[in-house]
Short mmCIF file of C-alpha atoms in Angstrom, two decimals:
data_model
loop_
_atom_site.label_atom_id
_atom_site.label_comp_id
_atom_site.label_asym_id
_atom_site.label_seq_id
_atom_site.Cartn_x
_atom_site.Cartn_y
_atom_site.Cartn_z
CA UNK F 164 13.48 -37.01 11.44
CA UNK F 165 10.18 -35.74 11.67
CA UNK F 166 7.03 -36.30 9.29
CA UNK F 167 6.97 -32.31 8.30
CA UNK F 168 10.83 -32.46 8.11
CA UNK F 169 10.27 -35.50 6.10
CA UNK F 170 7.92 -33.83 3.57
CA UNK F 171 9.99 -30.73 2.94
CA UNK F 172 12.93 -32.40 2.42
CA UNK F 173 11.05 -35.40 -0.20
CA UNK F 174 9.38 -32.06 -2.32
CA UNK F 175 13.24 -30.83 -2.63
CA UNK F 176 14.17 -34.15 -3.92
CA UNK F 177 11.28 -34.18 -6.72
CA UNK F 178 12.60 -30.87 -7.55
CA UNK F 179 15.97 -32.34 -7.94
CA UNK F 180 15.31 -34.88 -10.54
CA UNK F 181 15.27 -32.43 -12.81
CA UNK F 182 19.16 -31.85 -12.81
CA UNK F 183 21.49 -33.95 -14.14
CA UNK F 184 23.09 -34.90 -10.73
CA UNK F 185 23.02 -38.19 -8.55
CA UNK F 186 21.52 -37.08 -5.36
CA UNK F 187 23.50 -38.98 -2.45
CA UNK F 188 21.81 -36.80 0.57
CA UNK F 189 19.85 -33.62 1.42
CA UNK F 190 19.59 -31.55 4.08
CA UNK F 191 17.65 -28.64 5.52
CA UNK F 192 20.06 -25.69 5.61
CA UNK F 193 17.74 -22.73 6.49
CA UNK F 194 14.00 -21.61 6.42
CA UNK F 195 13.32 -18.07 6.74
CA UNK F 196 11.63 -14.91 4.96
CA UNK F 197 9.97 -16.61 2.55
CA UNK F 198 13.52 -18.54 1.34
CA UNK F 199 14.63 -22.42 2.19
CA UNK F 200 17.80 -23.64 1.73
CA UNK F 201 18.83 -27.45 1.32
CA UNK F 202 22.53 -28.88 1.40
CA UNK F 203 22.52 -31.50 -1.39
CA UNK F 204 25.17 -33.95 -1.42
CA UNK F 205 25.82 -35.12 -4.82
CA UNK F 206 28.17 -37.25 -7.01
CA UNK F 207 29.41 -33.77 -8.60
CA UNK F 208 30.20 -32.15 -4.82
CA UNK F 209 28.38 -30.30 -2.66
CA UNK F 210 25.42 -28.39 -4.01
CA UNK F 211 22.45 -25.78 -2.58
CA UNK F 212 19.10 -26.04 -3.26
CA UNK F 213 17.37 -22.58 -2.62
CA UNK F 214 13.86 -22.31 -3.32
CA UNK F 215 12.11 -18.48 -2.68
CA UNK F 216 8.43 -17.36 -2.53
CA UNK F 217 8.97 -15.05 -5.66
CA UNK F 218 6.98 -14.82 -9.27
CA UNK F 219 9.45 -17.66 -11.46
CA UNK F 220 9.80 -15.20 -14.00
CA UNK F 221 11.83 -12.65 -10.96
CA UNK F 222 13.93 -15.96 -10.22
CA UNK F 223 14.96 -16.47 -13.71
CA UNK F 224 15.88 -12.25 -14.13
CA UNK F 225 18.34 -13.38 -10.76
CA UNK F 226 19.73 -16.25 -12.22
CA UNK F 227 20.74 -14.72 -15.36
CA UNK F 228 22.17 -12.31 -13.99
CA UNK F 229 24.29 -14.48 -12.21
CA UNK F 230 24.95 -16.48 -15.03
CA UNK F 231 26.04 -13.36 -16.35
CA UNK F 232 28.74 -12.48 -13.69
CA UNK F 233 30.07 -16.00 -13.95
CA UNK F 234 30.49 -15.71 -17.51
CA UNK F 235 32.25 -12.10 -16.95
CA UNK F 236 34.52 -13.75 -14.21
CA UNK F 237 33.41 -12.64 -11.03
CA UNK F 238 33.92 -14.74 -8.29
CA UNK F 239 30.48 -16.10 -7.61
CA UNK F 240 29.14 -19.93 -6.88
CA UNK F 241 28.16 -21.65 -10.19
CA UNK F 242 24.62 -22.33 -11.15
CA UNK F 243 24.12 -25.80 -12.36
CA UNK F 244 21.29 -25.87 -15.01
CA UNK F 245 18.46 -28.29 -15.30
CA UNK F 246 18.42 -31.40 -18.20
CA UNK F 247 16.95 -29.40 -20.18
CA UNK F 248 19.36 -26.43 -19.87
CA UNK F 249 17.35 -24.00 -17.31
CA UNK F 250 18.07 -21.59 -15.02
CA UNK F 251 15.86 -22.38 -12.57
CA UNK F 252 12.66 -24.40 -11.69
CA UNK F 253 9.10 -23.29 -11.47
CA UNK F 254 6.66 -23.99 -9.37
CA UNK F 255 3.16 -22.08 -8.83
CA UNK F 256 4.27 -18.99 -6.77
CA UNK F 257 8.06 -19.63 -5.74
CA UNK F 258 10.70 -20.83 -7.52
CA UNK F 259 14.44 -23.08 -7.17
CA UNK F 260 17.53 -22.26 -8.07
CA UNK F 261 20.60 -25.05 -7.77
CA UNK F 262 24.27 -23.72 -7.51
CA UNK F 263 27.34 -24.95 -6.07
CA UNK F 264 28.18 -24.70 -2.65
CA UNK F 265 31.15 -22.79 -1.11
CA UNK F 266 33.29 -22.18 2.31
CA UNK F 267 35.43 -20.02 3.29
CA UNK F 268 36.36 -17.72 6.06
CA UNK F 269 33.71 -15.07 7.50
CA UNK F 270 34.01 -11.54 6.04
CA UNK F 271 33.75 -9.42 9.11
CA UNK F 272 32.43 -6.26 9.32
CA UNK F 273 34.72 -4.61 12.03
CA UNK F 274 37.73 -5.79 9.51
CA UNK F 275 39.32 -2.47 7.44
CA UNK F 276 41.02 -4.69 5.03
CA UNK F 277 37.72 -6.91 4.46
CA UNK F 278 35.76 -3.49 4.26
CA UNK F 279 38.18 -2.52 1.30
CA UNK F 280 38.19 -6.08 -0.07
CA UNK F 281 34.45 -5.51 -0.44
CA UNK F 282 34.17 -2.53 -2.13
CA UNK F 283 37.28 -3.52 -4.66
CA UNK F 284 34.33 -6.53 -5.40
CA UNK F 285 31.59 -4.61 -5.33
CA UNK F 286 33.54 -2.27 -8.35
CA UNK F 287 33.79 -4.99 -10.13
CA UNK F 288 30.62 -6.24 -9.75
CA UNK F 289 29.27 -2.94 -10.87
CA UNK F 290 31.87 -3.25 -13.97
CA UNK F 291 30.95 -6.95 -15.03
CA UNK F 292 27.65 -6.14 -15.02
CA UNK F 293 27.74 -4.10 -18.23
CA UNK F 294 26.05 -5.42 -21.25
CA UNK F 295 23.17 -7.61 -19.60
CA UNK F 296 20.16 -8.64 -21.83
CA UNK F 297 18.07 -10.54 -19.67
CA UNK F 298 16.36 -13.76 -21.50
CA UNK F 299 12.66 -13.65 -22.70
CA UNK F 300 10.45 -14.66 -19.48
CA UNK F 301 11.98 -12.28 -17.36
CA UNK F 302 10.42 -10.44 -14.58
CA UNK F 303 13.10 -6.88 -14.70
CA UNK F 304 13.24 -4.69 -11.74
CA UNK F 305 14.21 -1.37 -12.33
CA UNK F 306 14.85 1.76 -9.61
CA UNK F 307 16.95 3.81 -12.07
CA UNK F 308 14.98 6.71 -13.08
CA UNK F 309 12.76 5.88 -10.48
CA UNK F 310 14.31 8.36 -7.46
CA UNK F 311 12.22 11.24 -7.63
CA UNK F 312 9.05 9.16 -6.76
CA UNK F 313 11.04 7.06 -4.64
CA UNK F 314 11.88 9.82 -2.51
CA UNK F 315 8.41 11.58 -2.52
CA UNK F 316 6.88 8.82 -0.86
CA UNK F 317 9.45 8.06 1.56
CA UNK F 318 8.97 11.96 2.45
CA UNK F 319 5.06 11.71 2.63
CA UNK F 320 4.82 8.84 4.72
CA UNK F 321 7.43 10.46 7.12
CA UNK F 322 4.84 13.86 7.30
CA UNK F 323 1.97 10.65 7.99
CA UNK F 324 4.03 9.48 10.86
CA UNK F 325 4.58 12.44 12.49
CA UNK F 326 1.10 13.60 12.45
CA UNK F 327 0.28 9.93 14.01
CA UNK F 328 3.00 10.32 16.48
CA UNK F 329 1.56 13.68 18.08
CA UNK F 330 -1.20 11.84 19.23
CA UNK F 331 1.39 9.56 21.34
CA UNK F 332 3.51 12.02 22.74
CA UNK F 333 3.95 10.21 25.72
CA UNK F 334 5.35 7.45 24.28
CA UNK F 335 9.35 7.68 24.26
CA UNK F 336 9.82 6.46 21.08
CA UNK F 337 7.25 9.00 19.64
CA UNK F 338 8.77 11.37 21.61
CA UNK F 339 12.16 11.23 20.40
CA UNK F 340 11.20 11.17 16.64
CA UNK F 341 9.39 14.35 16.68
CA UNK F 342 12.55 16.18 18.38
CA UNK F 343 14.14 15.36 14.72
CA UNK F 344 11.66 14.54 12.36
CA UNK F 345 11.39 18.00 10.76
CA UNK F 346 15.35 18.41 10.61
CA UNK F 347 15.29 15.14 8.69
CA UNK F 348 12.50 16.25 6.36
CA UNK F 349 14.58 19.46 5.37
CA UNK F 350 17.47 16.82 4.74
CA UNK F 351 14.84 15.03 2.59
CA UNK F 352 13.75 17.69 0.72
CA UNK F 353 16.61 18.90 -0.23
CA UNK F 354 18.06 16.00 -1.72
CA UNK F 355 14.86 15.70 -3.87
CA UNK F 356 16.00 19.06 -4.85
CA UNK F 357 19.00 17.86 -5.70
CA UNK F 358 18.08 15.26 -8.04
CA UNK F 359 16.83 17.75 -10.56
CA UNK F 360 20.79 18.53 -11.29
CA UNK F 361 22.16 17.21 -14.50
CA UNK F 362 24.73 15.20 -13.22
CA UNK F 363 21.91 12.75 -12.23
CA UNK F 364 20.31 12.67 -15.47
CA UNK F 365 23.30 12.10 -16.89
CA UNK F 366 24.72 9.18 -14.80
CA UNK F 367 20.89 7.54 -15.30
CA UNK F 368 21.38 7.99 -19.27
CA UNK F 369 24.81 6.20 -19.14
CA UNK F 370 23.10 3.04 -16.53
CA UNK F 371 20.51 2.82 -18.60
CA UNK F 372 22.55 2.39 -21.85
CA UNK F 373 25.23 0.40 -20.63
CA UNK F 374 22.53 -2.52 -19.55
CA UNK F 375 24.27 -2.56 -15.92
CA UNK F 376 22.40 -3.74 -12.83
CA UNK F 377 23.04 -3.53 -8.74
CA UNK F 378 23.29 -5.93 -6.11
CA UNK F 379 21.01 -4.17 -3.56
CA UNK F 380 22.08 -5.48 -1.20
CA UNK F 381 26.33 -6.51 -0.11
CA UNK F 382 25.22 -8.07 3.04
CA UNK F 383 28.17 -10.00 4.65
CA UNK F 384 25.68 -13.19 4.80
CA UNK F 385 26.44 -13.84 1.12
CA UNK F 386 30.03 -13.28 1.01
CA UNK F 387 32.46 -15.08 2.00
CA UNK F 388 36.96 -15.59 1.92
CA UNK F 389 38.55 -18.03 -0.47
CA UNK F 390 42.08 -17.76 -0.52
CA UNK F 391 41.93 -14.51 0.73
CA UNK F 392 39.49 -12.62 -1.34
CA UNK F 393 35.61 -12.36 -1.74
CA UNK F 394 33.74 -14.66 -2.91
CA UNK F 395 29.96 -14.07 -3.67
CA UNK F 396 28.48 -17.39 -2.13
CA UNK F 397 24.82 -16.73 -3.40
CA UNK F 398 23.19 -13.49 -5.85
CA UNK F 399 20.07 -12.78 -3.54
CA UNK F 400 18.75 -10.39 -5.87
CA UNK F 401 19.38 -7.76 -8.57
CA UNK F 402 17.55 -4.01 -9.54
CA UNK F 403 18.78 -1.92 -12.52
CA UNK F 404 19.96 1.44 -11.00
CA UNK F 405 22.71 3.65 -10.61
CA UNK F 406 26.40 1.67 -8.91
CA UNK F 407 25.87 4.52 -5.92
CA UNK F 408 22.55 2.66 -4.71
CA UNK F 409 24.85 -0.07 -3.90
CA UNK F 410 27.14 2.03 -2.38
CA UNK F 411 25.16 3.80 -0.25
CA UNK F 412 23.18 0.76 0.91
CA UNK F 413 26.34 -0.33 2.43
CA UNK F 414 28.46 2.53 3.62
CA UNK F 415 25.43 3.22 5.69
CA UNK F 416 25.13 -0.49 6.79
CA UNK F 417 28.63 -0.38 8.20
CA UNK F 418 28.38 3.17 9.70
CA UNK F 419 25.33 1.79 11.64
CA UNK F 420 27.45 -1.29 13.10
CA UNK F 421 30.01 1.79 14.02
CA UNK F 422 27.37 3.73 15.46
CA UNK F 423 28.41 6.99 14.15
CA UNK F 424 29.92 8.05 10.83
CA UNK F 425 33.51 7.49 10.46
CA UNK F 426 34.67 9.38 7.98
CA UNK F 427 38.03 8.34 7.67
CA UNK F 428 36.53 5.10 7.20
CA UNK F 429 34.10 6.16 4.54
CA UNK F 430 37.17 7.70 2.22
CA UNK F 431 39.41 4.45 2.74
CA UNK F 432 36.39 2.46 1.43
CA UNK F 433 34.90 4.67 -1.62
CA UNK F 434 38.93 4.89 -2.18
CA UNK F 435 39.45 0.98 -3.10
CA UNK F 436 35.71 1.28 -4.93
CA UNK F 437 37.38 4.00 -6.90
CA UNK F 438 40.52 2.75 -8.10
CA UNK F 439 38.58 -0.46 -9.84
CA UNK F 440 35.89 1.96 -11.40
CA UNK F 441 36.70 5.54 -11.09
CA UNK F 442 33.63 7.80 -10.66
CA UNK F 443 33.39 11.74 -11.48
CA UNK F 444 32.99 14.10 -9.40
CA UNK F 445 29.37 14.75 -10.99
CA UNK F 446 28.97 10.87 -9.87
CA UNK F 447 30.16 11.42 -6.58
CA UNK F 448 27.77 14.52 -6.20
CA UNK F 449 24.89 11.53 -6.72
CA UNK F 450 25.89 9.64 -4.22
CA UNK F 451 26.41 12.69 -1.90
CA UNK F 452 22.69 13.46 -2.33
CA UNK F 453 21.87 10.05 -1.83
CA UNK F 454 24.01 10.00 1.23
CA UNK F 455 21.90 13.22 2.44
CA UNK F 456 18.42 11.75 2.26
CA UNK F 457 17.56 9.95 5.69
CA UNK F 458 16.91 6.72 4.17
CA UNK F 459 18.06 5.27 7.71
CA UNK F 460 15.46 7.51 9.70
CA UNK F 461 12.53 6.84 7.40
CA UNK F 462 13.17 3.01 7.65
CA UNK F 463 13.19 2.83 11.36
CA UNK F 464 10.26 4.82 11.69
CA UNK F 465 8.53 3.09 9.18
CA UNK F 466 8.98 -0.49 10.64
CA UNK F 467 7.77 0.77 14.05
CA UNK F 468 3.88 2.61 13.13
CA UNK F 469 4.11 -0.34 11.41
CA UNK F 470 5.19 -3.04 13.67
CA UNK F 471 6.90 -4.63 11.75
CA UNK F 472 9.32 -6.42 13.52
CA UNK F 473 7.09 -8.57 15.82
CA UNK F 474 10.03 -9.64 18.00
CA UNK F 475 10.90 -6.53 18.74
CA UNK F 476 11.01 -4.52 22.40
CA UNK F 477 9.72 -1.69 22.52
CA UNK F 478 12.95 -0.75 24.41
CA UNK F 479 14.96 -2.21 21.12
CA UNK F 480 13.10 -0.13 18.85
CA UNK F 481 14.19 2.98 21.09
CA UNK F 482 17.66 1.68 21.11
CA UNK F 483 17.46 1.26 17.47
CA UNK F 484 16.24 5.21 17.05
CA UNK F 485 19.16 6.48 19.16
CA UNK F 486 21.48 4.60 16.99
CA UNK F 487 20.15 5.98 13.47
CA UNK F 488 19.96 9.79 14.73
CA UNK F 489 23.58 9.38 15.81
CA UNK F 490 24.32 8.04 12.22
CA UNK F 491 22.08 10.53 10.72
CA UNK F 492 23.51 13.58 12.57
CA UNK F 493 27.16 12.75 12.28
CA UNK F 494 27.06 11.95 9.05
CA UNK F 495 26.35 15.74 8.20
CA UNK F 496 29.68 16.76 8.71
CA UNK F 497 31.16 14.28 6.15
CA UNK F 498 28.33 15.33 3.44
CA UNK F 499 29.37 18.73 4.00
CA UNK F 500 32.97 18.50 2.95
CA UNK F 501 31.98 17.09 -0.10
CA UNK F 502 34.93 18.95 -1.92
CA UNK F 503 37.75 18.01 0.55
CA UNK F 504 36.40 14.24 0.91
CA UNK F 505 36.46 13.69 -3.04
CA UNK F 506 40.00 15.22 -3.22
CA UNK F 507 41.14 12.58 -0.42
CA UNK F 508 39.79 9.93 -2.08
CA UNK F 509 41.08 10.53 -5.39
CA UNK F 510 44.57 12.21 -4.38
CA UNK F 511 44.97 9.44 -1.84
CA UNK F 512 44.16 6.89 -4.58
CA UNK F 513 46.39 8.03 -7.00
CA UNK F 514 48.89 7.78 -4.58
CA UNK F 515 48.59 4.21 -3.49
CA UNK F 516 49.02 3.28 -7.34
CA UNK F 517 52.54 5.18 -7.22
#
């Protein structure tokens, strides 16, 4: 083992005495993005040991709301709490969190039936969620009510870009943006537009009353199969907002792995969401606008001026472009059905309950 090995692993074991376990081994899972993960072996089972470069008071608004979808029943790893009855353990800048550790099978993205699985989950996620006071010392994060701004910025920085871009109009990436950037600022503004409708204000009054909160983020990484269903392996993080930020997060997600929109796809998906928690039609117009803005355009552009990804090609970063105009474009043609594309999911929904 090696000294710096060594040393991480002894500062996870002073973090562990104070837990009410017998520590039998520990091992260094993962160490990336500002999060480590140890494997703790322990005379209660298998345990992890996640520690995360995050203010303590963010880690404890995570872990109770994790506590809180464990004590609503959703299927999510256990937290084990300190001697002294804590959610987690501070420490400066970063903080640790202890749960139970899980396997199962892999939840695969190219799977329909783990697709549906997922969003049947994700429902009642969105459901359990209800009613969540988060305990004093609490660092909240909340995006609902927060979209207008959200989306004037992304729109601004994407007028910034392009300006910067025209000076590099030799370079192909630079090139291809500005043969779409202005189509996808009309898409932008628009939606902005369409957040002034009351159906949005309306859906934001109900979040905001009914104390529910988002995942952000249904990645695959933190999900796994356990006797055939999902099982959330690890809360990563948590944002008050409206259920469709979720959705939209992750339809897009797998329409990117498909590399163009799939409609069909899309319905049989927001389908099983819908027949756990049934959304309006006014709901479903919020998610539609949602859907419009080119959330995927504006992030790819924004992680290349900025060079963000350090590892990256230039020829992947091309690559990358091709693939999110391809989502952005064909997607149109589902957002413009809106009408037809609610009916199938609800008619077709009420049918499968027959």
């Amino acid at each position: 083992m090696s000294s710096q090995l060594k040393d991480v692993n002894q500062y996870a074991e002073r973090v562990l005495r104070y837990y009410p376990i017998k520590v039998n081994g520990i091992k260094l899972k993962s160490s990336k993005s500002g999060r480590t993960k140890w494997i703790v072996d322990t005379d209660q089972g298998k345990m992890v040991l996640k520690q995360a470069i995050m203010p303590p008071g963010r880690m404890l608004f995570i872990s109770n709301a994790h506590e809180h979808l464990q004590e609503n029943g959703v299927p999510i790893a256990k937290i084990i709490k300190t001697k002294g009855g804590g959610l987690c353990v501070a420490a400066d800048d970063h903080a640790f969190i202890l749960y139970e550790h899980h396997e199962g099978k892999e939840v695969l993205y190219y799977s329909r039936n783990h697709l549906k699985k997922i969003m049947e989950f994700m429902a009642d996620f969105h459901i359990k969620s209800k009613g969540f006071h988060p305990i004093e010392g609490t660092k909240k994060r909340r995006r609902v009510g927060k979209w207008e701004k959200l989306y004037r910025w992304k729109l601004q920085e994407l007028e910034g870009f392009k300006k910067l871009a025209q000076n590099y109009q030799t370079d192909p990436f630079s090139e291809l943006f500005l043969q779409h950037v202005d189509q996808m600022l009309e898409l932008g503004r628009q939606s902005l537009e369409e957040l002034d409708h009351a159906e949005f204000e309306s859906w934001t009054k109900d979040v905001i009353e009914s104390k529910m909160f988002c995942q952000q983020d249904f990645t695959l990484a933190r999900l796994i199969l356990k006797d055939d269903e999902i099982f959330m392996s690890e809360l990563h993080s948590v944002n008050h907002d409206l259920p469709s930020r979720d959705l939209r997060l992750f339809l897009t997600k797998v329409m990117k792995k498909q590399h163009v929109w799939d409609s069909q796809l899309c319905c049989e998906m927001l389908r099983a969401y819908d027949r756990k928690n049934p959304l309006t039609k006014g709901n479903y117009k919020v998610l539609w606008t949602d859907l419009k803005f080119p959330h995927l355009f504006c992030a790819i552009i924004h992680k290349y001026y900025l060079s963000q990804k350090k590892a990256w090609s230039d020829e992947k970063y091309l690559a990358a472009l091709k693939n999110t105009i391809a989502v952005e474009t064909t997607k149109m043609d589902f957002i413009h059905q809106f009408d037809d594309m609610v009916e199938r999911i609800k008619l077709e929904g009420a049918k499968d309950n027959e």
